[in-house]
Amino acid sequence: MNVQAVLMDDEQLARDELRYLLDQVGGVDVIGQAGNGVEALTTIDRLQPDVVFLDVQMPGLTGFEVARRLLGGRTGPQIIFVTAYDQHAIEAFEVNAVDYLLKP
């Protein structure tokens, strides 16, 4: 059984590249995408993914605001931050992220 994932990034090209890379690795089904923080919460609630690939800087709500809202609810998805900002790594693990990947 593959892991079900949603991709959250305000840049469509970044989502496309991440989807391509996940397809190359295999074992991950991308079941949804969102381009802003509010859309991210709605998509996560509707699709109930196993993992969320979450950008830090998004319009509406930041990735950290999304992650904090997920912490307050039922058992949610695992969070992997995918960002160009290396200075937020410690904060990512404070909101229980399982990984922190840097975009080139």
PDB file of N, CA and C in Angstrom:
ATOM      1  N   MET A   1       0.844  -1.182   0.000  1.00  0.00           N
ATOM      2  CA  MET A   1       0.000   0.000   0.000  1.00  0.00           C
ATOM      3  C   MET A   1       0.891   1.248   0.000  1.00  0.00           C
ATOM      4  N   ASN A   2       0.633   2.140  -0.909  1.00  0.00           N
ATOM      5  CA  ASN A   2       1.409   3.370  -1.022  1.00  0.00           C
ATOM      6  C   ASN A   2       0.984   4.391   0.023  1.00  0.00           C
ATOM      7  N   VAL A   3       1.893   5.284   0.352  1.00  0.00           N
ATOM      8  CA  VAL A   3       1.623   6.410   1.234  1.00  0.00           C
ATOM      9  C   VAL A   3       0.832   7.449   0.438  1.00  0.00           C
ATOM     10  N   GLN A   4      -0.215   7.993   1.029  1.00  0.00           N
ATOM     11  CA  GLN A   4      -1.001   9.035   0.375  1.00  0.00           C
ATOM     12  C   GLN A   4      -0.513  10.394   0.851  1.00  0.00           C
ATOM     13  N   ALA A   5      -0.234  11.285  -0.116  1.00  0.00           N
ATOM     14  CA  ALA A   5       0.378  12.576   0.201  1.00  0.00           C
ATOM     15  C   ALA A   5      -0.371  13.719  -0.464  1.00  0.00           C
ATOM     16  N   VAL A   6      -0.287  14.882   0.176  1.00  0.00           N
ATOM     17  CA  VAL A   6      -0.731  16.121  -0.452  1.00  0.00           C
ATOM     18  C   VAL A   6       0.450  17.085  -0.450  1.00  0.00           C
ATOM     19  N   LEU A   7       0.495  17.921  -1.489  1.00  0.00           N
ATOM     20  CA  LEU A   7       1.591  18.872  -1.683  1.00  0.00           C
ATOM     21  C   LEU A   7       1.058  20.273  -1.505  1.00  0.00           C
ATOM     22  N   MET A   8       1.698  21.052  -0.639  1.00  0.00           N
ATOM     23  CA  MET A   8       1.264  22.406  -0.342  1.00  0.00           C
ATOM     24  C   MET A   8       2.396  23.391  -0.613  1.00  0.00           C
ATOM     25  N   ASP A   9       2.231  24.174  -1.651  1.00  0.00           N
ATOM     26  CA  ASP A   9       3.227  25.185  -2.010  1.00  0.00           C
ATOM     27  C   ASP A   9       2.539  26.218  -2.879  1.00  0.00           C
ATOM     28  N   ASP A  10       2.868  27.491  -2.694  1.00  0.00           N
ATOM     29  CA  ASP A  10       2.222  28.536  -3.490  1.00  0.00           C
ATOM     30  C   ASP A  10       2.778  28.620  -4.905  1.00  0.00           C
ATOM     31  N   GLU A  11       3.841  27.902  -5.194  1.00  0.00           N
ATOM     32  CA  GLU A  11       4.429  27.902  -6.535  1.00  0.00           C
ATOM     33  C   GLU A  11       4.099  26.586  -7.243  1.00  0.00           C
ATOM     34  N   GLN A  12       3.326  26.671  -8.315  1.00  0.00           N
ATOM     35  CA  GLN A  12       2.935  25.477  -9.061  1.00  0.00           C
ATOM     36  C   GLN A  12       4.149  24.697  -9.559  1.00  0.00           C
ATOM     37  N   LEU A  13       5.183  25.404 -10.014  1.00  0.00           N
ATOM     38  CA  LEU A  13       6.384  24.711 -10.501  1.00  0.00           C
ATOM     39  C   LEU A  13       7.048  23.886  -9.402  1.00  0.00           C
ATOM     40  N   ALA A  14       7.034  24.390  -8.178  1.00  0.00           N
ATOM     41  CA  ALA A  14       7.612  23.647  -7.052  1.00  0.00           C
ATOM     42  C   ALA A  14       6.795  22.383  -6.776  1.00  0.00           C
ATOM     43  N   ARG A  15       5.469  22.507  -6.833  1.00  0.00           N
ATOM     44  CA  ARG A  15       4.615  21.329  -6.637  1.00  0.00           C
ATOM     45  C   ARG A  15       4.843  20.305  -7.752  1.00  0.00           C
ATOM     46  N   ASP A  16       4.961  20.788  -8.982  1.00  0.00           N
ATOM     47  CA  ASP A  16       5.188  19.883 -10.112  1.00  0.00           C
ATOM     48  C   ASP A  16       6.511  19.134  -9.961  1.00  0.00           C
ATOM     49  N   GLU A  17       7.561  19.846  -9.560  1.00  0.00           N
ATOM     50  CA  GLU A  17       8.874  19.214  -9.396  1.00  0.00           C
ATOM     51  C   GLU A  17       8.846  18.192  -8.266  1.00  0.00           C
ATOM     52  N   LEU A  18       8.214  18.533  -7.147  1.00  0.00           N
ATOM     53  CA  LEU A  18       8.133  17.599  -6.028  1.00  0.00           C
ATOM     54  C   LEU A  18       7.339  16.361  -6.426  1.00  0.00           C
ATOM     55  N   ARG A  19       6.246  16.558  -7.147  1.00  0.00           N
ATOM     56  CA  ARG A  19       5.454  15.414  -7.611  1.00  0.00           C
ATOM     57  C   ARG A  19       6.306  14.518  -8.520  1.00  0.00           C
ATOM     58  N   TYR A  20       7.052  15.132  -9.424  1.00  0.00           N
ATOM     59  CA  TYR A  20       7.923  14.373 -10.319  1.00  0.00           C
ATOM     60  C   TYR A  20       8.932  13.542  -9.510  1.00  0.00           C
ATOM     61  N   LEU A  21       9.577  14.166  -8.529  1.00  0.00           N
ATOM     62  CA  LEU A  21      10.570  13.466  -7.711  1.00  0.00           C
ATOM     63  C   LEU A  21       9.940  12.322  -6.920  1.00  0.00           C
ATOM     64  N   LEU A  22       8.756  12.540  -6.374  1.00  0.00           N
ATOM     65  CA  LEU A  22       8.067  11.489  -5.627  1.00  0.00           C
ATOM     66  C   LEU A  22       7.677  10.339  -6.549  1.00  0.00           C
ATOM     67  N   ASP A  23       7.260  10.661  -7.764  1.00  0.00           N
ATOM     68  CA  ASP A  23       6.931   9.616  -8.740  1.00  0.00           C
ATOM     69  C   ASP A  23       8.157   8.767  -9.061  1.00  0.00           C
ATOM     70  N   GLN A  24       9.335   9.401  -9.120  1.00  0.00           N
ATOM     71  CA  GLN A  24      10.568   8.684  -9.419  1.00  0.00           C
ATOM     72  C   GLN A  24      10.944   7.718  -8.292  1.00  0.00           C
ATOM     73  N   VAL A  25      10.685   8.125  -7.061  1.00  0.00           N
ATOM     74  CA  VAL A  25      11.012   7.286  -5.906  1.00  0.00           C
ATOM     75  C   VAL A  25      10.029   6.123  -5.806  1.00  0.00           C
ATOM     76  N   GLY A  26       8.759   6.411  -6.041  1.00  0.00           N
ATOM     77  CA  GLY A  26       7.719   5.392  -5.939  1.00  0.00           C
ATOM     78  C   GLY A  26       7.227   5.229  -4.515  1.00  0.00           C
ATOM     79  N   GLY A  27       6.097   4.560  -4.381  1.00  0.00           N
ATOM     80  CA  GLY A  27       5.532   4.297  -3.064  1.00  0.00           C
ATOM     81  C   GLY A  27       4.717   5.443  -2.489  1.00  0.00           C
ATOM     82  N   VAL A  28       4.554   6.515  -3.260  1.00  0.00           N
ATOM     83  CA  VAL A  28       3.807   7.682  -2.797  1.00  0.00           C
ATOM     84  C   VAL A  28       2.756   8.042  -3.843  1.00  0.00           C
ATOM     85  N   ASP A  29       1.506   8.106  -3.427  1.00  0.00           N
ATOM     86  CA  ASP A  29       0.423   8.570  -4.290  1.00  0.00           C
ATOM     87  C   ASP A  29       0.076  10.001  -3.904  1.00  0.00           C
ATOM     88  N   VAL A  30       0.274  10.936  -4.809  1.00  0.00           N
ATOM     89  CA  VAL A  30      -0.105  12.329  -4.560  1.00  0.00           C
ATOM     90  C   VAL A  30      -1.606  12.437  -4.837  1.00  0.00           C
ATOM     91  N   ILE A  31      -2.376  12.663  -3.776  1.00  0.00           N
ATOM     92  CA  ILE A  31      -3.836  12.672  -3.899  1.00  0.00           C
ATOM     93  C   ILE A  31      -4.422  14.079  -3.915  1.00  0.00           C
ATOM     94  N   GLY A  32      -3.585  15.099  -3.683  1.00  0.00           N
ATOM     95  CA  GLY A  32      -4.082  16.466  -3.710  1.00  0.00           C
ATOM     96  C   GLY A  32      -2.969  17.475  -3.612  1.00  0.00           C
ATOM     97  N   GLN A  33      -3.339  18.722  -3.947  1.00  0.00           N
ATOM     98  CA  GLN A  33      -2.402  19.841  -3.891  1.00  0.00           C
ATOM     99  C   GLN A  33      -3.156  21.088  -3.445  1.00  0.00           C
ATOM    100  N   ALA A  34      -2.395  22.052  -2.925  1.00  0.00           N
ATOM    101  CA  ALA A  34      -2.973  23.346  -2.554  1.00  0.00           C
ATOM    102  C   ALA A  34      -1.911  24.421  -2.716  1.00  0.00           C
ATOM    103  N   GLY A  35      -2.362  25.645  -2.984  1.00  0.00           N
ATOM    104  CA  GLY A  35      -1.454  26.750  -3.229  1.00  0.00           C
ATOM    105  C   GLY A  35      -1.409  27.801  -2.145  1.00  0.00           C
ATOM    106  N   ASN A  36      -2.193  27.628  -1.079  1.00  0.00           N
ATOM    107  CA  ASN A  36      -2.139  28.577   0.039  1.00  0.00           C
ATOM    108  C   ASN A  36      -2.524  27.851   1.322  1.00  0.00           C
ATOM    109  N   GLY A  37      -2.299  28.518   2.449  1.00  0.00           N
ATOM    110  CA  GLY A  37      -2.517  27.883   3.739  1.00  0.00           C
ATOM    111  C   GLY A  37      -3.952  27.515   4.041  1.00  0.00           C
ATOM    112  N   VAL A  38      -4.895  28.357   3.668  1.00  0.00           N
ATOM    113  CA  VAL A  38      -6.309  28.071   3.918  1.00  0.00           C
ATOM    114  C   VAL A  38      -6.750  26.870   3.087  1.00  0.00           C
ATOM    115  N   GLU A  39      -6.357  26.876   1.828  1.00  0.00           N
ATOM    116  CA  GLU A  39      -6.652  25.756   0.939  1.00  0.00           C
ATOM    117  C   GLU A  39      -5.998  24.476   1.474  1.00  0.00           C
ATOM    118  N   ALA A  40      -4.824  24.613   2.054  1.00  0.00           N
ATOM    119  CA  ALA A  40      -4.116  23.461   2.609  1.00  0.00           C
ATOM    120  C   ALA A  40      -4.944  22.784   3.691  1.00  0.00           C
ATOM    121  N   LEU A  41      -5.465  23.557   4.621  1.00  0.00           N
ATOM    122  CA  LEU A  41      -6.273  22.980   5.707  1.00  0.00           C
ATOM    123  C   LEU A  41      -7.514  22.288   5.166  1.00  0.00           C
ATOM    124  N   THR A  42      -8.179  22.905   4.218  1.00  0.00           N
ATOM    125  CA  THR A  42      -9.376  22.319   3.622  1.00  0.00           C
ATOM    126  C   THR A  42      -9.038  21.008   2.913  1.00  0.00           C
ATOM    127  N   THR A  43      -7.952  21.017   2.154  1.00  0.00           N
ATOM    128  CA  THR A  43      -7.535  19.829   1.404  1.00  0.00           C
ATOM    129  C   THR A  43      -7.155  18.697   2.347  1.00  0.00           C
ATOM    130  N   ILE A  44      -6.414  19.007   3.396  1.00  0.00           N
ATOM    131  CA  ILE A  44      -6.012  17.990   4.378  1.00  0.00           C
ATOM    132  C   ILE A  44      -7.232  17.393   5.052  1.00  0.00           C
ATOM    133  N   ASP A  45      -8.171  18.241   5.456  1.00  0.00           N
ATOM    134  CA  ASP A  45      -9.378  17.770   6.128  1.00  0.00           C
ATOM    135  C   ASP A  45     -10.214  16.880   5.207  1.00  0.00           C
ATOM    136  N   ARG A  46     -10.308  17.261   3.957  1.00  0.00           N
ATOM    137  CA  ARG A  46     -11.140  16.519   2.995  1.00  0.00           C
ATOM    138  C   ARG A  46     -10.506  15.189   2.585  1.00  0.00           C
ATOM    139  N   LEU A  47      -9.183  15.174   2.376  1.00  0.00           N
ATOM    140  CA  LEU A  47      -8.525  13.990   1.817  1.00  0.00           C
ATOM    141  C   LEU A  47      -7.891  13.062   2.856  1.00  0.00           C
ATOM    142  N   GLN A  48      -7.614  13.561   4.055  1.00  0.00           N
ATOM    143  CA  GLN A  48      -7.024  12.749   5.129  1.00  0.00           C
ATOM    144  C   GLN A  48      -5.758  11.998   4.666  1.00  0.00           C
ATOM    145  N   PRO A  49      -4.744  12.743   4.196  1.00  0.00           N
ATOM    146  CA  PRO A  49      -3.519  12.080   3.716  1.00  0.00           C
ATOM    147  C   PRO A  49      -2.685  11.518   4.866  1.00  0.00           C
ATOM    148  N   ASP A  50      -1.753  10.646   4.507  1.00  0.00           N
ATOM    149  CA  ASP A  50      -0.804  10.118   5.489  1.00  0.00           C
ATOM    150  C   ASP A  50       0.302  11.128   5.775  1.00  0.00           C
ATOM    151  N   VAL A  51       0.670  11.892   4.742  1.00  0.00           N
ATOM    152  CA  VAL A  51       1.782  12.833   4.859  1.00  0.00           C
ATOM    153  C   VAL A  51       1.457  14.106   4.067  1.00  0.00           C
ATOM    154  N   VAL A  52       1.954  15.226   4.588  1.00  0.00           N
ATOM    155  CA  VAL A  52       1.794  16.523   3.929  1.00  0.00           C
ATOM    156  C   VAL A  52       3.182  17.107   3.689  1.00  0.00           C
ATOM    157  N   PHE A  53       3.456  17.447   2.441  1.00  0.00           N
ATOM    158  CA  PHE A  53       4.681  18.173   2.093  1.00  0.00           C
ATOM    159  C   PHE A  53       4.295  19.641   2.085  1.00  0.00           C
ATOM    160  N   LEU A  54       4.842  20.409   3.022  1.00  0.00           N
ATOM    161  CA  LEU A  54       4.344  21.739   3.335  1.00  0.00           C
ATOM    162  C   LEU A  54       5.424  22.801   3.193  1.00  0.00           C
ATOM    163  N   ASP A  55       5.134  23.824   2.390  1.00  0.00           N
ATOM    164  CA  ASP A  55       6.044  24.957   2.241  1.00  0.00           C
ATOM    165  C   ASP A  55       5.914  25.859   3.471  1.00  0.00           C
ATOM    166  N   VAL A  56       6.965  26.570   3.819  1.00  0.00           N
ATOM    167  CA  VAL A  56       6.928  27.482   4.964  1.00  0.00           C
ATOM    168  C   VAL A  56       6.196  28.772   4.618  1.00  0.00           C
ATOM    169  N   GLN A  57       6.574  29.407   3.519  1.00  0.00           N
ATOM    170  CA  GLN A  57       6.006  30.700   3.139  1.00  0.00           C
ATOM    171  C   GLN A  57       4.883  30.498   2.126  1.00  0.00           C
ATOM    172  N   MET A  58       3.644  30.674   2.603  1.00  0.00           N
ATOM    173  CA  MET A  58       2.477  30.581   1.723  1.00  0.00           C
ATOM    174  C   MET A  58       1.522  31.716   2.069  1.00  0.00           C
ATOM    175  N   PRO A  59       0.734  32.169   1.104  1.00  0.00           N
ATOM    176  CA  PRO A  59      -0.257  33.203   1.407  1.00  0.00           C
ATOM    177  C   PRO A  59      -1.395  32.639   2.253  1.00  0.00           C
ATOM    178  N   GLY A  60      -2.072  33.534   2.955  1.00  0.00           N
ATOM    179  CA  GLY A  60      -3.202  33.122   3.793  1.00  0.00           C
ATOM    180  C   GLY A  60      -2.735  32.694   5.166  1.00  0.00           C
ATOM    181  N   LEU A  61      -2.176  31.514   5.252  1.00  0.00           N
ATOM    182  CA  LEU A  61      -1.572  30.990   6.475  1.00  0.00           C
ATOM    183  C   LEU A  61      -0.200  30.444   6.102  1.00  0.00           C
ATOM    184  N   THR A  62       0.782  30.657   6.958  1.00  0.00           N
ATOM    185  CA  THR A  62       2.105  30.089   6.688  1.00  0.00           C
ATOM    186  C   THR A  62       2.063  28.583   6.943  1.00  0.00           C
ATOM    187  N   GLY A  63       3.098  27.911   6.501  1.00  0.00           N
ATOM    188  CA  GLY A  63       3.201  26.485   6.773  1.00  0.00           C
ATOM    189  C   GLY A  63       3.201  26.183   8.263  1.00  0.00           C
ATOM    190  N   PHE A  64       3.810  27.045   9.048  1.00  0.00           N
ATOM    191  CA  PHE A  64       3.827  26.821  10.496  1.00  0.00           C
ATOM    192  C   PHE A  64       2.449  27.011  11.109  1.00  0.00           C
ATOM    193  N   GLU A  65       1.684  27.961  10.618  1.00  0.00           N
ATOM    194  CA  GLU A  65       0.318  28.144  11.106  1.00  0.00           C
ATOM    195  C   GLU A  65      -0.544  26.928  10.760  1.00  0.00           C
ATOM    196  N   VAL A  66      -0.363  26.394   9.574  1.00  0.00           N
ATOM    197  CA  VAL A  66      -1.082  25.178   9.188  1.00  0.00           C
ATOM    198  C   VAL A  66      -0.683  24.035  10.116  1.00  0.00           C
ATOM    199  N   ALA A  67       0.608  23.848  10.330  1.00  0.00           N
ATOM    200  CA  ALA A  67       1.094  22.758  11.184  1.00  0.00           C
ATOM    201  C   ALA A  67       0.562  22.884  12.610  1.00  0.00           C
ATOM    202  N   ARG A  68       0.548  24.089  13.146  1.00  0.00           N
ATOM    203  CA  ARG A  68       0.038  24.281  14.517  1.00  0.00           C
ATOM    204  C   ARG A  68      -1.449  23.945  14.610  1.00  0.00           C
ATOM    205  N   ARG A  69      -2.210  24.277  13.599  1.00  0.00           N
ATOM    206  CA  ARG A  69      -3.640  23.935  13.596  1.00  0.00           C
ATOM    207  C   ARG A  69      -3.842  22.429  13.499  1.00  0.00           C
ATOM    208  N   LEU A  70      -2.969  21.756  12.793  1.00  0.00           N
ATOM    209  CA  LEU A  70      -3.064  20.305  12.709  1.00  0.00           C
ATOM    210  C   LEU A  70      -2.711  19.646  14.041  1.00  0.00           C
ATOM    211  N   LEU A  71      -1.823  20.264  14.813  1.00  0.00           N
ATOM    212  CA  LEU A  71      -1.435  19.728  16.122  1.00  0.00           C
ATOM    213  C   LEU A  71      -2.614  19.699  17.081  1.00  0.00           C
ATOM    214  N   GLY A  72      -3.509  20.670  16.987  1.00  0.00           N
ATOM    215  CA  GLY A  72      -4.620  20.787  17.914  1.00  0.00           C
ATOM    216  C   GLY A  72      -5.749  19.817  17.658  1.00  0.00           C
ATOM    217  N   GLY A  73      -5.745  19.149  16.536  1.00  0.00           N
ATOM    218  CA  GLY A  73      -6.854  18.266  16.168  1.00  0.00           C
ATOM    219  C   GLY A  73      -6.568  16.815  16.476  1.00  0.00           C
ATOM    220  N   ARG A  74      -7.359  15.973  15.841  1.00  0.00           N
ATOM    221  CA  ARG A  74      -7.191  14.532  15.980  1.00  0.00           C
ATOM    222  C   ARG A  74      -5.824  14.128  15.406  1.00  0.00           C
ATOM    223  N   THR A  75      -5.564  12.861  15.417  1.00  0.00           N
ATOM    224  CA  THR A  75      -4.310  12.402  14.849  1.00  0.00           C
ATOM    225  C   THR A  75      -4.262  12.802  13.384  1.00  0.00           C
ATOM    226  N   GLY A  76      -3.310  13.636  13.057  1.00  0.00           N
ATOM    227  CA  GLY A  76      -3.223  14.164  11.706  1.00  0.00           C
ATOM    228  C   GLY A  76      -2.124  13.506  10.910  1.00  0.00           C
ATOM    229  N   PRO A  77      -1.891  14.045   9.741  1.00  0.00           N
ATOM    230  CA  PRO A  77      -0.848  13.496   8.880  1.00  0.00           C
ATOM    231  C   PRO A  77       0.544  13.850   9.397  1.00  0.00           C
ATOM    232  N   GLN A  78       1.525  13.106   8.934  1.00  0.00           N
ATOM    233  CA  GLN A  78       2.910  13.455   9.187  1.00  0.00           C
ATOM    234  C   GLN A  78       3.229  14.684   8.339  1.00  0.00           C
ATOM    235  N   ILE A  79       4.089  15.556   8.839  1.00  0.00           N
ATOM    236  CA  ILE A  79       4.425  16.790   8.131  1.00  0.00           C
ATOM    237  C   ILE A  79       5.896  16.771   7.739  1.00  0.00           C
ATOM    238  N   ILE A  80       6.135  17.075   6.472  1.00  0.00           N
ATOM    239  CA  ILE A  80       7.489  17.277   5.972  1.00  0.00           C
ATOM    240  C   ILE A  80       7.523  18.667   5.363  1.00  0.00           C
ATOM    241  N   PHE A  81       8.332  19.541   5.932  1.00  0.00           N
ATOM    242  CA  PHE A  81       8.480  20.880   5.366  1.00  0.00           C
ATOM    243  C   PHE A  81       9.429  20.815   4.176  1.00  0.00           C
ATOM    244  N   VAL A  82       9.057  21.491   3.109  1.00  0.00           N
ATOM    245  CA  VAL A  82       9.876  21.597   1.903  1.00  0.00           C
ATOM    246  C   VAL A  82       9.986  23.084   1.607  1.00  0.00           C
ATOM    247  N   THR A  83      11.168  23.650   1.828  1.00  0.00           N
ATOM    248  CA  THR A  83      11.309  25.098   1.781  1.00  0.00           C
ATOM    249  C   THR A  83      12.703  25.525   1.333  1.00  0.00           C
ATOM    250  N   ALA A  84      12.809  26.758   0.948  1.00  0.00           N
ATOM    251  CA  ALA A  84      14.113  27.327   0.587  1.00  0.00           C
ATOM    252  C   ALA A  84      14.783  27.984   1.793  1.00  0.00           C
ATOM    253  N   TYR A  85      14.126  28.001   2.933  1.00  0.00           N
ATOM    254  CA  TYR A  85      14.610  28.720   4.114  1.00  0.00           C
ATOM    255  C   TYR A  85      15.182  27.753   5.144  1.00  0.00           C
ATOM    256  N   ASP A  86      16.503  27.724   5.264  1.00  0.00           N
ATOM    257  CA  ASP A  86      17.126  26.815   6.221  1.00  0.00           C
ATOM    258  C   ASP A  86      17.005  27.278   7.669  1.00  0.00           C
ATOM    259  N   GLN A  87      16.716  28.545   7.901  1.00  0.00           N
ATOM    260  CA  GLN A  87      16.685  29.077   9.267  1.00  0.00           C
ATOM    261  C   GLN A  87      15.460  28.643  10.082  1.00  0.00           C
ATOM    262  N   HIS A  88      14.508  27.939   9.474  1.00  0.00           N
ATOM    263  CA  HIS A  88      13.295  27.542  10.195  1.00  0.00           C
ATOM    264  C   HIS A  88      13.295  26.087  10.642  1.00  0.00           C
ATOM    265  N   ALA A  89      14.405  25.396  10.485  1.00  0.00           N
ATOM    266  CA  ALA A  89      14.445  23.958  10.766  1.00  0.00           C
ATOM    267  C   ALA A  89      14.075  23.628  12.204  1.00  0.00           C
ATOM    268  N   ILE A  90      14.606  24.342  13.166  1.00  0.00           N
ATOM    269  CA  ILE A  90      14.302  24.043  14.573  1.00  0.00           C
ATOM    270  C   ILE A  90      12.824  24.242  14.853  1.00  0.00           C
ATOM    271  N   GLU A  91      12.258  25.327  14.341  1.00  0.00           N
ATOM    272  CA  GLU A  91      10.828  25.574  14.531  1.00  0.00           C
ATOM    273  C   GLU A  91       9.996  24.452  13.906  1.00  0.00           C
ATOM    274  N   ALA A  92      10.444  23.905  12.793  1.00  0.00           N
ATOM    275  CA  ALA A  92       9.714  22.819  12.138  1.00  0.00           C
ATOM    276  C   ALA A  92       9.594  21.610  13.064  1.00  0.00           C
ATOM    277  N   PHE A  93      10.661  21.280  13.737  1.00  0.00           N
ATOM    278  CA  PHE A  93      10.609  20.126  14.621  1.00  0.00           C
ATOM    279  C   PHE A  93       9.836  20.420  15.900  1.00  0.00           C
ATOM    280  N   GLU A  94       9.695  21.686  16.254  1.00  0.00           N
ATOM    281  CA  GLU A  94       8.866  22.061  17.401  1.00  0.00           C
ATOM    282  C   GLU A  94       7.383  21.838  17.128  1.00  0.00           C
ATOM    283  N   VAL A  95       6.996  21.791  15.865  1.00  0.00           N
ATOM    284  CA  VAL A  95       5.599  21.499  15.504  1.00  0.00           C
ATOM    285  C   VAL A  95       5.474  20.052  15.005  1.00  0.00           C
ATOM    286  N   ASN A  96       6.406  19.215  15.445  1.00  0.00           N
ATOM    287  CA  ASN A  96       6.388  17.770  15.200  1.00  0.00           C
ATOM    288  C   ASN A  96       6.568  17.350  13.748  1.00  0.00           C
ATOM    289  N   ALA A  97       7.265  18.151  12.957  1.00  0.00           N
ATOM    290  CA  ALA A  97       7.586  17.734  11.589  1.00  0.00           C
ATOM    291  C   ALA A  97       8.492  16.523  11.644  1.00  0.00           C
ATOM    292  N   VAL A  98       8.326  15.623  10.698  1.00  0.00           N
ATOM    293  CA  VAL A  98       9.173  14.442  10.650  1.00  0.00           C
ATOM    294  C   VAL A  98      10.421  14.667   9.802  1.00  0.00           C
ATOM    295  N   ASP A  99      10.399  15.736   8.977  1.00  0.00           N
ATOM    296  CA  ASP A  99      11.576  16.038   8.176  1.00  0.00           C
ATOM    297  C   ASP A  99      11.490  17.487   7.694  1.00  0.00           C
ATOM    298  N   TYR A 100      12.632  17.974   7.220  1.00  0.00           N
ATOM    299  CA  TYR A 100      12.759  19.360   6.756  1.00  0.00           C
ATOM    300  C   TYR A 100      13.689  19.334   5.553  1.00  0.00           C
ATOM    301  N   LEU A 101      13.121  19.491   4.365  1.00  0.00           N
ATOM    302  CA  LEU A 101      13.892  19.397   3.136  1.00  0.00           C
ATOM    303  C   LEU A 101      14.088  20.791   2.536  1.00  0.00           C
ATOM    304  N   LEU A 102      15.297  21.046   2.054  1.00  0.00           N
ATOM    305  CA  LEU A 102      15.585  22.332   1.412  1.00  0.00           C
ATOM    306  C   LEU A 102      15.450  22.238  -0.094  1.00  0.00           C
ATOM    307  N   LYS A 103      14.726  23.180  -0.651  1.00  0.00           N
ATOM    308  CA  LYS A 103      14.605  23.281  -2.113  1.00  0.00           C
ATOM    309  C   LYS A 103      15.884  23.903  -2.662  1.00  0.00           C
ATOM    310  N   PRO A 104      16.268  23.459  -3.841  1.00  0.00           N
ATOM    311  CA  PRO A 104      17.437  24.112  -4.456  1.00  0.00           C
ATOM    312  C   PRO A 104      17.106  25.538  -4.868  1.00  0.00           C
TER     313      PRO A 104
END
